[in-house]
Coordinates of C-alpha atoms in Angstrom, one line a residue:
Chain A
M1 CA 40.9 -90.7 -9.5
H2 CA 44.3 -90.7 -11.6
P3 CA 44.8 -93.6 -13.1
E4 CA 48.6 -93.7 -12.4
D5 CA 47.8 -94.0 -8.3
L6 CA 45.4 -97.4 -9.1
K7 CA 46.5 -100.9 -8.8
Y8 CA 45.3 -103.6 -11.6
H9 CA 44.0 -106.5 -12.1
R10 CA 44.5 -109.1 -14.6
E11 CA 40.8 -109.4 -15.0
H12 CA 40.9 -105.5 -15.6
M13 CA 39.5 -104.1 -12.6
W14 CA 41.2 -101.8 -10.6
T15 CA 41.4 -101.0 -7.1
K16 CA 42.7 -97.7 -4.7
V17 CA 43.4 -99.2 -1.2
S18 CA 43.4 -96.3 1.6
G19 CA 43.6 -98.0 5.4
N20 CA 41.7 -100.9 5.7
K21 CA 39.1 -99.9 2.7
A22 CA 39.4 -101.0 -1.2
K23 CA 37.6 -99.2 -3.7
I24 CA 36.9 -101.3 -7.4
G25 CA 36.0 -100.7 -10.1
I26 CA 36.4 -101.5 -13.6
T27 CA 39.5 -100.6 -16.1
D28 CA 39.0 -98.0 -19.0
Y29 CA 40.2 -100.3 -21.5
A30 CA 37.4 -102.9 -20.1
Q31 CA 34.6 -100.7 -20.2
D32 CA 35.6 -99.6 -24.2
S33 CA 35.8 -103.7 -24.9
L34 CA 32.6 -104.3 -23.4
G35 CA 30.6 -101.5 -25.3
D36 CA 27.4 -99.6 -23.9
I37 CA 27.1 -101.1 -20.3
V38 CA 23.1 -101.9 -19.7
Y39 CA 23.1 -103.4 -16.6
I40 CA 25.3 -104.0 -13.9
D41 CA 24.3 -106.8 -10.7
L42 CA 25.6 -104.9 -7.8
P43 CA 27.4 -107.2 -5.2
E44 CA 25.3 -107.6 -1.5
I45 CA 26.3 -105.4 1.4
D46 CA 28.6 -107.6 3.9
L47 CA 29.1 -109.9 1.3
D48 CA 32.4 -111.6 1.6
V49 CA 34.4 -111.8 -1.6
E50 CA 37.8 -113.4 -2.6
A51 CA 40.5 -112.7 -4.9
N52 CA 40.3 -114.0 -8.2
S53 CA 36.9 -114.9 -7.9
E54 CA 33.8 -113.6 -9.1
F55 CA 31.5 -111.3 -7.2
G56 CA 29.0 -110.2 -9.8
E57 CA 28.0 -109.4 -13.6
I58 CA 28.1 -106.6 -15.7
E59 CA 26.1 -106.6 -19.3
S60 CA 27.2 -104.3 -22.0
T61 CA 25.5 -104.6 -25.2
K62 CA 27.8 -106.8 -26.4
S63 CA 28.7 -109.1 -23.8
T64 CA 27.9 -110.4 -20.2
S65 CA 31.0 -110.8 -18.3
S66 CA 31.9 -111.5 -14.6
L67 CA 33.1 -109.1 -12.0
I68 CA 36.3 -110.3 -11.1
A69 CA 37.2 -109.1 -7.4
P70 CA 40.7 -107.6 -7.3
V71 CA 41.5 -108.2 -3.6
S72 CA 39.7 -110.1 -1.0
G73 CA 37.3 -108.4 1.7
R74 CA 33.7 -107.4 2.8
V75 CA 31.3 -105.4 0.8
I76 CA 30.6 -102.1 3.0
K77 CA 29.3 -100.0 0.3
V78 CA 28.2 -100.0 -3.3
N79 CA 27.2 -97.4 -5.9
E80 CA 24.0 -97.3 -6.1
A81 CA 23.6 -94.9 -9.1
L82 CA 24.8 -97.9 -11.3
S83 CA 21.6 -99.8 -10.8
E84 CA 19.8 -96.7 -12.5
S85 CA 22.6 -95.4 -15.1
P86 CA 25.2 -98.0 -15.5
E87 CA 26.2 -96.2 -18.2
I88 CA 28.4 -93.7 -15.9
I89 CA 31.2 -96.8 -15.9
N90 CA 31.2 -96.2 -19.7
E91 CA 31.6 -92.1 -18.9
D92 CA 33.8 -92.7 -15.7
P93 CA 35.4 -95.9 -14.9
Y94 CA 37.9 -94.3 -12.5
G95 CA 35.3 -91.9 -11.0
K96 CA 31.8 -92.1 -10.7
G97 CA 32.0 -95.4 -12.0
W98 CA 33.1 -96.8 -9.1
I99 CA 31.7 -100.2 -8.2
A100 CA 32.0 -100.9 -4.5
V101 CA 34.2 -100.2 -1.7
L102 CA 35.3 -103.4 0.8
E103 CA 36.6 -103.2 3.8
I104 CA 40.0 -105.6 3.9
E105 CA 42.1 -106.6 6.3
D106 CA 45.0 -104.5 7.6
N107 CA 48.6 -104.1 5.6
L108 CA 46.7 -106.7 2.9
D109 CA 49.3 -107.9 0.5
L110 CA 48.8 -106.4 -2.8
D111 CA 51.8 -107.8 -4.6
D112 CA 50.0 -109.8 -7.3
L113 CA 48.5 -106.5 -8.4
M114 CA 50.0 -104.6 -11.0
D115 CA 50.5 -100.8 -11.1
Y116 CA 49.4 -98.6 -14.0
S117 CA 52.7 -98.8 -16.4
E118 CA 52.3 -102.6 -15.7
Y119 CA 49.0 -102.8 -16.5
T120 CA 49.3 -100.7 -19.8
K121 CA 52.1 -103.1 -21.3
Y122 CA 49.6 -106.2 -20.2
V123 CA 47.2 -104.8 -22.3
E124 CA 49.1 -103.8 -25.5
E125 CA 50.2 -107.2 -24.9
E126 CA 46.9 -108.8 -24.7
T127 CA 45.9 -107.0 -27.7
G128 CA 48.6 -107.6 -29.7
Chain B
M1 CA -19.3 -147.0 -31.5
K2 CA -20.7 -145.0 -28.5
I3 CA -17.8 -143.0 -26.7
S4 CA -18.0 -140.5 -23.1
I5 CA -15.8 -137.8 -22.1
L6 CA -15.3 -136.6 -19.0
G7 CA -14.4 -133.1 -19.2
A8 CA -14.0 -130.6 -21.9
G9 CA -10.3 -129.1 -21.3
P10 CA -7.6 -129.4 -23.8
G11 CA -7.4 -133.1 -23.4
G12 CA -11.2 -134.0 -23.8
Y13 CA -12.8 -131.5 -26.4
V14 CA -9.6 -132.7 -28.9
S15 CA -10.2 -136.3 -28.1
A16 CA -14.0 -135.9 -28.5
I17 CA -13.6 -133.9 -31.7
R18 CA -10.6 -136.8 -33.2
A19 CA -13.3 -139.5 -32.3
A20 CA -16.4 -137.6 -34.2
Q21 CA -14.2 -137.4 -37.2
F22 CA -14.0 -141.5 -37.1
G23 CA -17.5 -141.8 -37.0
A24 CA -18.2 -142.3 -33.1
A25 CA -21.4 -140.9 -31.3
V26 CA -19.6 -138.5 -29.0
T27 CA -20.7 -137.1 -25.8
V28 CA -18.8 -134.8 -23.7
I29 CA -20.0 -134.0 -19.9
E30 CA -18.4 -130.9 -18.6
S31 CA -19.3 -129.1 -15.0
D32 CA -17.8 -125.6 -15.7
E33 CA -17.0 -124.3 -19.3
V34 CA -15.4 -125.9 -22.0
G35 CA -12.0 -125.2 -22.4
G36 CA -10.7 -126.1 -18.9
T37 CA -8.6 -124.8 -17.1
C38 CA -6.2 -123.7 -20.5
L39 CA -8.9 -121.5 -21.6
N40 CA -10.8 -120.4 -18.7
W41 CA -8.3 -120.2 -15.8
G42 CA -5.0 -121.3 -17.8
C43 CA -3.0 -120.3 -20.9
I44 CA -5.2 -118.1 -22.2
P45 CA -6.6 -116.0 -19.4
T46 CA -2.8 -115.4 -18.0
K47 CA -1.4 -114.3 -21.2
V48 CA -3.7 -111.8 -22.2
F49 CA -2.6 -110.1 -18.9
T50 CA 0.8 -110.9 -19.7
A51 CA 0.1 -108.8 -23.1
S52 CA -0.7 -106.1 -21.1
S53 CA 2.6 -106.4 -19.0
E54 CA 4.6 -106.5 -22.1
L55 CA 2.7 -103.2 -23.6
I56 CA 3.6 -101.1 -20.4
A57 CA 7.1 -102.1 -20.3
K58 CA 7.5 -100.9 -24.2
T59 CA 6.2 -97.7 -23.2
K60 CA 8.3 -97.0 -20.7
I61 CA 11.1 -96.9 -23.4
L62 CA 8.9 -95.2 -26.2
S63 CA 11.6 -92.4 -26.2
D64 CA 14.3 -94.3 -27.1
Y65 CA 12.3 -95.6 -30.0
G66 CA 12.3 -91.8 -31.1
I67 CA 8.3 -91.8 -29.8
E68 CA 7.4 -88.6 -27.6
F69 CA 4.6 -89.9 -25.7
H70 CA 3.4 -87.2 -22.9
H71 CA 0.8 -88.6 -20.9
D72 CA 1.0 -91.1 -17.6
I73 CA 0.7 -94.9 -18.2
S74 CA -1.9 -96.6 -15.7
V75 CA -3.2 -99.7 -15.1
N76 CA -7.1 -100.3 -15.5
L77 CA -7.0 -104.1 -14.3
A78 CA -10.8 -104.1 -14.4
K79 CA -10.2 -103.2 -18.6
I80 CA -7.8 -106.0 -18.6
I81 CA -10.0 -108.5 -17.1
E82 CA -12.7 -106.9 -19.4
R83 CA -10.8 -108.0 -22.3
K84 CA -9.8 -111.1 -20.8
N85 CA -13.4 -112.1 -20.3
R86 CA -13.9 -111.0 -24.2
I87 CA -11.3 -112.7 -25.4
V88 CA -12.0 -116.4 -23.0
R89 CA -15.9 -115.8 -24.6
T90 CA -15.2 -116.2 -28.1
Q91 CA -12.7 -119.1 -27.6
V92 CA -15.4 -120.9 -25.5
K93 CA -18.0 -120.0 -28.2
G94 CA -15.3 -121.4 -30.8
I95 CA -14.9 -124.6 -29.3
R96 CA -18.9 -125.1 -28.5
N97 CA -19.4 -124.6 -32.5
L98 CA -16.6 -127.4 -33.3
L99 CA -18.4 -129.6 -31.0
K100 CA -21.6 -128.9 -32.6
S101 CA -20.2 -129.1 -36.2
W102 CA -18.8 -132.9 -35.4
G103 CA -22.4 -133.6 -33.7
I104 CA -21.0 -134.0 -30.5
S105 CA -23.5 -133.6 -27.6
L106 CA -22.3 -131.5 -24.7
I107 CA -24.0 -132.2 -21.4
K108 CA -23.4 -129.5 -18.2
G109 CA -23.4 -131.6 -15.1
R110 CA -20.7 -133.6 -12.8
G111 CA -20.1 -137.0 -14.2
T112 CA -19.7 -139.6 -12.2
I113 CA -18.8 -143.0 -13.7
T114 CA -20.8 -145.6 -12.2
S115 CA -20.1 -148.9 -14.2
P116 CA -17.3 -149.3 -16.8
R117 CA -19.9 -149.0 -19.7
E118 CA -21.9 -145.9 -17.9
I119 CA -21.6 -142.5 -16.2
T120 CA -24.1 -141.0 -14.4
V121 CA -24.3 -137.1 -14.7
L122 CA -25.4 -135.0 -12.3
S123 CA -26.7 -131.5 -13.4
G124 CA -26.6 -128.2 -10.9
S125 CA -29.9 -128.1 -10.3
G126 CA -30.1 -132.1 -8.9
D127 CA -31.1 -133.9 -12.2
S128 CA -29.1 -136.7 -12.9
K129 CA -28.7 -138.9 -16.2
K130 CA -27.3 -142.5 -17.1
I131 CA -25.1 -142.3 -20.2
S132 CA -23.9 -145.7 -21.6
S133 CA -21.0 -145.9 -24.0
D134 CA -18.8 -148.2 -25.6
N135 CA -15.7 -146.4 -24.5
I136 CA -14.9 -143.2 -21.6
I137 CA -11.9 -140.9 -21.9
I138 CA -11.4 -139.2 -18.3
A139 CA -10.1 -135.8 -18.6
T140 CA -11.0 -134.3 -15.6
G141 CA -7.9 -131.9 -15.4
S142 CA -6.8 -130.8 -12.2
K143 CA -7.3 -127.5 -9.8
P144 CA -4.8 -125.5 -7.6
F145 CA -3.3 -126.9 -4.9
E146 CA -4.0 -125.8 -1.4
L147 CA -1.1 -125.2 0.9
P148 CA -1.7 -126.5 4.3
G149 CA -2.7 -123.6 6.4
Y150 CA -2.8 -121.1 3.8
P151 CA -6.9 -121.5 2.6
F152 CA -8.1 -119.7 -0.8
N153 CA -9.9 -117.0 0.5
G154 CA -9.6 -114.7 -2.8
K155 CA -8.7 -111.9 -0.5
T156 CA -5.6 -112.2 1.1
I157 CA -4.8 -115.9 0.0
L158 CA -4.9 -116.2 -3.8
S159 CA -5.0 -119.2 -5.7
S160 CA -4.0 -118.8 -9.7
N161 CA -7.0 -118.4 -10.5
D162 CA -8.2 -115.7 -7.6
A163 CA -5.0 -114.1 -9.4
L164 CA -6.9 -113.2 -12.9
E165 CA -10.2 -111.6 -10.7
L166 CA -8.2 -109.3 -8.4
T167 CA -10.2 -105.7 -9.0
E168 CA -7.3 -103.8 -8.0
V169 CA -3.3 -104.2 -8.2
P170 CA -1.7 -105.3 -4.9
K171 CA 0.7 -102.8 -3.5
Q172 CA 2.8 -106.0 -2.6
L173 CA 2.2 -109.6 -3.4
V174 CA 4.0 -112.5 -2.0
I175 CA 4.3 -115.4 -4.7
I176 CA 4.7 -118.7 -2.5
G177 CA 6.1 -121.7 -5.1
G178 CA 8.8 -120.3 -8.1
G179 CA 7.5 -122.9 -10.6
I180 CA 6.0 -121.9 -14.1
I181 CA 2.8 -120.1 -12.5
G182 CA 4.2 -118.5 -9.8
C183 CA 7.2 -116.9 -12.2
E184 CA 4.5 -115.9 -14.6
F185 CA 2.6 -114.0 -12.0
A186 CA 5.5 -112.5 -11.1
S187 CA 6.5 -111.0 -14.4
I188 CA 3.0 -109.9 -14.7
Y189 CA 2.3 -108.2 -11.6
R190 CA 5.6 -106.8 -11.5
E191 CA 5.2 -104.9 -14.8
L192 CA 1.6 -103.7 -13.5
G193 CA 3.1 -102.3 -10.6
A194 CA 2.9 -104.1 -7.3
E195 CA 6.0 -105.0 -5.3
V196 CA 6.4 -109.1 -6.0
T197 CA 8.3 -111.4 -3.7
I198 CA 9.0 -115.0 -4.9
I199 CA 9.5 -117.7 -2.0
E200 CA 10.5 -120.7 -3.2
L201 CA 11.5 -123.9 -1.3
L202 CA 14.0 -125.5 -3.5
P203 CA 17.2 -123.9 -3.9
E204 CA 16.0 -122.6 -7.6
I205 CA 13.5 -121.7 -9.4
I206 CA 12.1 -123.3 -12.4
T207 CA 13.6 -126.5 -12.0
T208 CA 12.1 -128.6 -14.3
E209 CA 14.2 -126.1 -16.9
D210 CA 18.2 -126.2 -17.5
E211 CA 19.9 -124.8 -14.7
S212 CA 21.5 -122.0 -17.1
I213 CA 17.9 -120.8 -17.6
S214 CA 17.0 -120.7 -13.9
I215 CA 20.1 -119.0 -13.3
Q216 CA 19.3 -116.5 -15.7
L217 CA 15.8 -115.7 -15.0
Q218 CA 16.7 -115.1 -11.5
K219 CA 19.2 -112.3 -13.0
E220 CA 16.3 -111.0 -15.0
F221 CA 14.3 -110.6 -12.0
K222 CA 16.6 -109.2 -9.9
K223 CA 16.9 -106.2 -12.7
R224 CA 13.1 -106.2 -12.8
K225 CA 13.2 -105.6 -8.8
I226 CA 11.7 -108.9 -8.0
T227 CA 12.6 -110.3 -5.0
V228 CA 13.2 -113.8 -5.0
Y229 CA 14.1 -116.0 -1.7
T230 CA 15.1 -120.1 -2.5
S231 CA 16.0 -122.4 -0.2
T232 CA 12.9 -120.6 2.0
K233 CA 9.9 -121.1 3.5
V234 CA 7.0 -119.4 5.3
E235 CA 7.0 -120.3 8.9
T236 CA 4.3 -118.6 9.9
A237 CA 1.7 -115.9 8.7
A238 CA -0.2 -113.2 10.6
V239 CA -3.1 -111.5 9.8
T240 CA -2.4 -107.4 10.4
Q241 CA -4.3 -104.2 9.6
S242 CA -2.7 -103.7 6.1
G243 CA -2.4 -107.6 4.8
L244 CA -0.1 -110.2 6.6
S245 CA 3.0 -110.6 8.0
L246 CA 5.1 -113.6 6.6
F247 CA 8.1 -114.7 8.9
L248 CA 10.1 -116.9 6.6
S249 CA 12.9 -119.4 7.1
N250 CA 15.9 -117.3 6.3
G251 CA 15.2 -114.9 9.5
K252 CA 13.0 -111.9 7.6
E253 CA 10.1 -110.9 8.0
I254 CA 8.1 -109.5 5.4
T255 CA 4.6 -107.7 5.2
T256 CA 2.4 -108.0 1.9
E257 CA -1.3 -107.1 0.7
K258 CA -1.5 -110.3 -0.5
I259 CA -0.6 -113.7 -1.0
L260 CA -0.7 -116.1 -4.2
V261 CA -0.4 -119.7 -3.6
A262 CA 1.4 -121.5 -6.6
V263 CA 2.6 -124.5 -5.2
G264 CA 1.5 -126.8 -7.5
R265 CA -1.6 -128.2 -8.6
S266 CA -3.7 -131.2 -7.4
L267 CA -5.5 -133.8 -9.5
N268 CA -9.4 -133.8 -10.1
S269 CA -9.5 -137.7 -9.6
T270 CA -11.6 -138.3 -6.7
D271 CA -15.5 -138.8 -6.3
I272 CA -15.2 -139.8 -10.4
G273 CA -16.1 -143.5 -9.5
L274 CA -12.6 -144.4 -10.4
K275 CA -12.5 -147.6 -7.7
D276 CA -15.8 -148.8 -8.8
A277 CA -15.0 -148.9 -12.2
G278 CA -11.3 -150.9 -11.1
I279 CA -9.1 -148.1 -12.2
K280 CA -5.6 -147.6 -10.4
T281 CA -4.6 -144.8 -9.3
G282 CA -1.1 -143.6 -7.7
Q283 CA 0.4 -141.8 -5.2
Q284 CA -0.7 -138.2 -6.4
N285 CA -4.1 -139.7 -6.8
E286 CA -2.8 -139.6 -10.4
I287 CA -4.7 -142.1 -12.9
I288 CA -2.3 -145.0 -14.2
V289 CA -3.0 -145.6 -17.7
D290 CA -0.4 -147.7 -20.1
E291 CA 1.5 -146.6 -23.1
F292 CA -1.7 -146.5 -25.3
L293 CA -3.6 -144.4 -22.1
E294 CA -5.6 -147.2 -21.2
T295 CA -6.3 -147.4 -17.5
A296 CA -6.6 -150.5 -15.2
C297 CA -10.4 -150.9 -16.4
P298 CA -10.2 -152.1 -20.5
G299 CA -12.3 -149.7 -22.8
I300 CA -11.6 -146.6 -20.3
F301 CA -9.1 -144.1 -21.3
A302 CA -7.3 -141.0 -19.3
V303 CA -5.5 -138.3 -20.8
G304 CA -3.8 -135.1 -19.5
D305 CA -3.2 -133.6 -16.5
V306 CA -5.3 -136.3 -14.3
T307 CA -3.0 -139.0 -15.5
G308 CA -0.1 -137.2 -13.3
G309 CA 2.3 -137.1 -16.8
I310 CA 3.5 -133.9 -17.9
M311 CA 0.7 -130.8 -17.3
L312 CA 0.7 -129.5 -20.4
A313 CA -1.9 -127.9 -22.2
H314 CA -0.9 -129.1 -25.3
A315 CA 0.6 -132.8 -24.1
A316 CA -3.0 -133.1 -23.0
S317 CA -4.2 -132.5 -26.5
R318 CA -2.1 -135.0 -28.2
E319 CA -3.0 -137.8 -25.6
G320 CA -6.7 -136.9 -26.2
I321 CA -5.9 -137.6 -30.1
I322 CA -4.2 -140.7 -29.6
A323 CA -6.5 -142.0 -27.2
A324 CA -9.2 -141.8 -29.5
Q325 CA -7.4 -143.0 -32.2
N326 CA -6.3 -145.9 -29.9
I327 CA -10.0 -146.7 -29.4
F328 CA -10.0 -147.5 -32.8
G329 CA -7.3 -149.9 -33.0
A330 CA -4.3 -147.8 -33.7
D331 CA -2.4 -148.9 -31.2
E332 CA -0.1 -145.9 -30.7
A333 CA 2.1 -144.5 -27.9
I334 CA 3.2 -141.2 -27.6
D335 CA 7.2 -139.9 -27.5
Y336 CA 6.9 -137.7 -24.9
A337 CA 10.5 -136.4 -25.8
A338 CA 10.0 -134.3 -27.8
V339 CA 7.0 -131.7 -25.7
P340 CA 8.2 -128.1 -25.7
N341 CA 7.5 -126.2 -23.2
V342 CA 7.0 -123.0 -22.7
I343 CA 6.9 -120.0 -20.1
F344 CA 5.6 -116.6 -20.5
T345 CA 8.0 -114.7 -18.3
M346 CA 9.6 -111.9 -19.1
P347 CA 12.0 -112.3 -21.1
E348 CA 10.0 -115.9 -22.2
I349 CA 11.5 -119.2 -22.0
A350 CA 11.0 -122.1 -23.7
S351 CA 12.3 -125.6 -24.0
V352 CA 12.3 -128.8 -25.6
G353 CA 13.9 -132.3 -24.8
M354 CA 16.7 -133.2 -22.2
S355 CA 18.4 -130.4 -19.7
E356 CA 22.0 -130.5 -19.4
K357 CA 21.6 -132.4 -16.3
K358 CA 18.8 -134.9 -17.4
A359 CA 21.1 -136.0 -20.3
L360 CA 24.6 -136.5 -18.3
E361 CA 22.5 -138.5 -15.9
S362 CA 21.3 -140.8 -18.9
G363 CA 24.9 -141.9 -19.0
L364 CA 25.2 -139.9 -22.8
N365 CA 28.3 -138.0 -24.0
V366 CA 26.8 -134.5 -24.5
T367 CA 28.1 -131.7 -25.7
T368 CA 26.5 -128.3 -25.3
G369 CA 26.3 -124.7 -27.7
F370 CA 25.7 -121.4 -26.5
F371 CA 24.5 -118.2 -28.5
Q372 CA 23.7 -115.0 -26.6
F373 CA 20.6 -112.9 -28.4
R374 CA 22.9 -109.7 -27.7
A375 CA 25.2 -110.8 -30.8
L376 CA 22.2 -110.3 -33.4
G377 CA 21.5 -107.5 -35.0
K378 CA 17.5 -107.9 -34.8
A379 CA 17.9 -108.4 -30.8
H380 CA 18.9 -104.8 -30.9
V381 CA 16.2 -103.5 -33.4
I382 CA 13.7 -105.0 -31.3
G383 CA 15.5 -103.3 -27.8
E384 CA 15.4 -106.9 -26.6
I385 CA 19.1 -108.3 -25.8
E386 CA 18.9 -110.7 -22.8
G387 CA 18.8 -113.9 -23.5
F388 CA 20.2 -117.0 -25.1
V389 CA 20.1 -120.7 -26.5
K390 CA 21.7 -123.4 -25.7
I391 CA 22.0 -126.7 -27.6
V392 CA 22.5 -129.7 -25.4
A393 CA 23.9 -132.5 -28.4
E394 CA 25.2 -136.1 -28.1
K395 CA 28.7 -135.6 -29.0
K396 CA 29.1 -139.6 -30.8
T397 CA 26.6 -138.6 -32.9
D398 CA 25.9 -135.0 -32.7
R399 CA 22.1 -135.5 -32.5
I400 CA 20.1 -132.9 -30.7
L401 CA 19.1 -133.9 -27.3
G402 CA 17.8 -130.8 -25.9
M403 CA 17.0 -127.0 -26.7
H404 CA 16.9 -124.4 -24.4
I405 CA 16.0 -120.6 -25.0
I406 CA 15.4 -118.0 -23.1
G407 CA 14.5 -114.1 -24.3
A408 CA 12.5 -112.6 -26.9
H409 CA 9.8 -114.8 -28.9
A410 CA 11.4 -117.6 -27.5
S411 CA 7.9 -119.5 -27.5
D412 CA 8.2 -119.3 -30.9
L413 CA 11.4 -120.4 -31.5
I414 CA 11.4 -123.3 -30.0
H415 CA 9.8 -125.5 -32.6
E416 CA 12.6 -125.5 -34.9
G417 CA 14.3 -127.3 -31.6
A418 CA 11.0 -129.5 -31.3
L419 CA 10.9 -130.8 -35.6
A420 CA 14.7 -131.4 -34.8
I421 CA 14.3 -133.5 -31.9
T422 CA 11.3 -135.4 -33.3
N423 CA 13.0 -136.3 -36.5
N424 CA 16.5 -137.2 -34.9
L425 CA 18.3 -134.3 -37.0
T426 CA 21.4 -133.6 -35.8
I427 CA 23.3 -130.1 -35.1
K428 CA 24.9 -130.3 -38.3
Q429 CA 21.6 -130.2 -40.1
I430 CA 20.7 -127.2 -38.3
A431 CA 24.2 -125.5 -38.8
E432 CA 23.9 -126.1 -42.6
T433 CA 20.1 -125.2 -42.9
I434 CA 20.1 -121.2 -44.2
H435 CA 18.6 -119.2 -41.5
A436 CA 17.2 -115.9 -42.7
H437 CA 18.6 -112.4 -41.7
P438 CA 18.2 -110.4 -39.5
T439 CA 15.9 -112.7 -37.4
L440 CA 16.0 -114.0 -33.9
S441 CA 16.4 -117.9 -35.0
E442 CA 19.9 -117.0 -36.1
S443 CA 20.8 -117.4 -32.8
I444 CA 19.8 -121.2 -32.9
R445 CA 21.8 -121.8 -36.2
E446 CA 24.9 -120.2 -34.3
A447 CA 24.0 -121.6 -31.0
S448 CA 24.6 -125.3 -33.2
E449 CA 28.0 -124.2 -34.9
D450 CA 28.9 -123.0 -31.6
I451 CA 29.5 -126.6 -30.5
F452 CA 32.2 -127.1 -32.9
G453 CA 33.7 -123.7 -31.8
R454 CA 32.2 -122.1 -35.1
A455 CA 29.3 -119.6 -34.3
I456 CA 30.0 -116.7 -37.0
H457 CA 29.3 -113.4 -34.4
K458 CA 31.3 -114.9 -31.2
P459 CA 35.1 -113.9 -30.6
K460 CA 37.7 -116.4 -30.5
I461 CA 37.9 -117.9 -27.2
Q462 CA 41.5 -116.6 -26.5

């Protein structure tokens, strides 16, 4: 997946919406700041997640962080491969390192999210 | 002075030695083996299992440490039990020798208080013997609590005692009760290869600990693929060909080879003649004692589990020492504010003093410090980065109220907190103490500094 085609949340999550499905993951900046990821607490199937709230946890050798949902929806698929090999997120955060797929409402309002150029600027500002 | 002691567990045998050190003629009556539950069925045997489990966990990551080992690992439970029995035997012998060296007579049999100054002992062969003494210390302990409808049979429905005598690792093990005992066995049997499910009635496991610790343990269990159902109970159980089929209140149905019932302990306070001696008991049949550990019958003291207080071996031993000293006129009371508690789950848990919630409930103005093991070099070196230290302190005085640790060697680290609380130390005093590098103890100093937002190995909060 090309980072240019994704939408971004300020908690360093990305989403790719197609129809009523939204694939989500963490950004390259997030994986890089976390360092080596050693565990991810994946959400349960059918869990209703709400935008801007915690739906899981990710642990790296440096820290533990909450996973914040970029959009609201119901979890319909999780990336099981991450349970055994969470390091995939470090290797390919926008591809094989996706975290979950949510079923979302049709025509969900994505105005709160940033596009690639906005997010890049946001990260630059945050890192000073 | 003649003193008789009912029970040779960590409360009884310790009080016996202290009394003998003070010059008393001491008789200890024990129906089973010296060392009590702690040595024969509790602390020590479970830790032998834990030691094997930890080794299994380490062997799985040998290659990460640059050690290539090209053999399969398999568990020989009979050998673990053999090792356990050998260690217990050595310790039992050690206690027997200690008692002997202090001139304490040990009588095997079941003792009943037949008058405030007399115990009648019934031996296994049916002989009875009367022992008179000036004082009595009751230290009869507790036993696994049997859940109504689930009587222990040692085969499919196990007590914690039975779980130490299995000949094979069960394919599935359902543990009813997510307290200390349940969680320790969950860690043990998961590493030995069983599929483990914990069923807990309350909304959390190990509710005795700070909330942050129980949440963390639940996460660590999830990583290790131990299933935990909280706010759940077993509605019905049916015997099937492969074991048992359980219907849970959360709508789930699970089949399991064995169930371990770990829902608490019942006290050994019945049939020992308490009523006739005028000793008062409470709602859980616990013996009621005053702050000097004396019962309602003057001259008779009680210590340990049977008093229904903190059910820990080291608390019982401390009470045993104090009771013996009080018989000799010390008039000492125990400070329970600093009794450390250790739980040998994987990872370990240890705590001392108040949880944050308890401190707040006591009306104290509370502040907390927090530091994760993974920020320490040593945690990475030993490959055990999970865990943290949490310190609860009083805002106004900086006095340490509680310390809570989950992670490697928590049970050894906690004593810095016990020392601090026993001596009313402040977080500043810990922060100003130089802690050696590289050690996990650095996390305690860092957590103290964190209260002031000054932990060194913690990024600035934006």
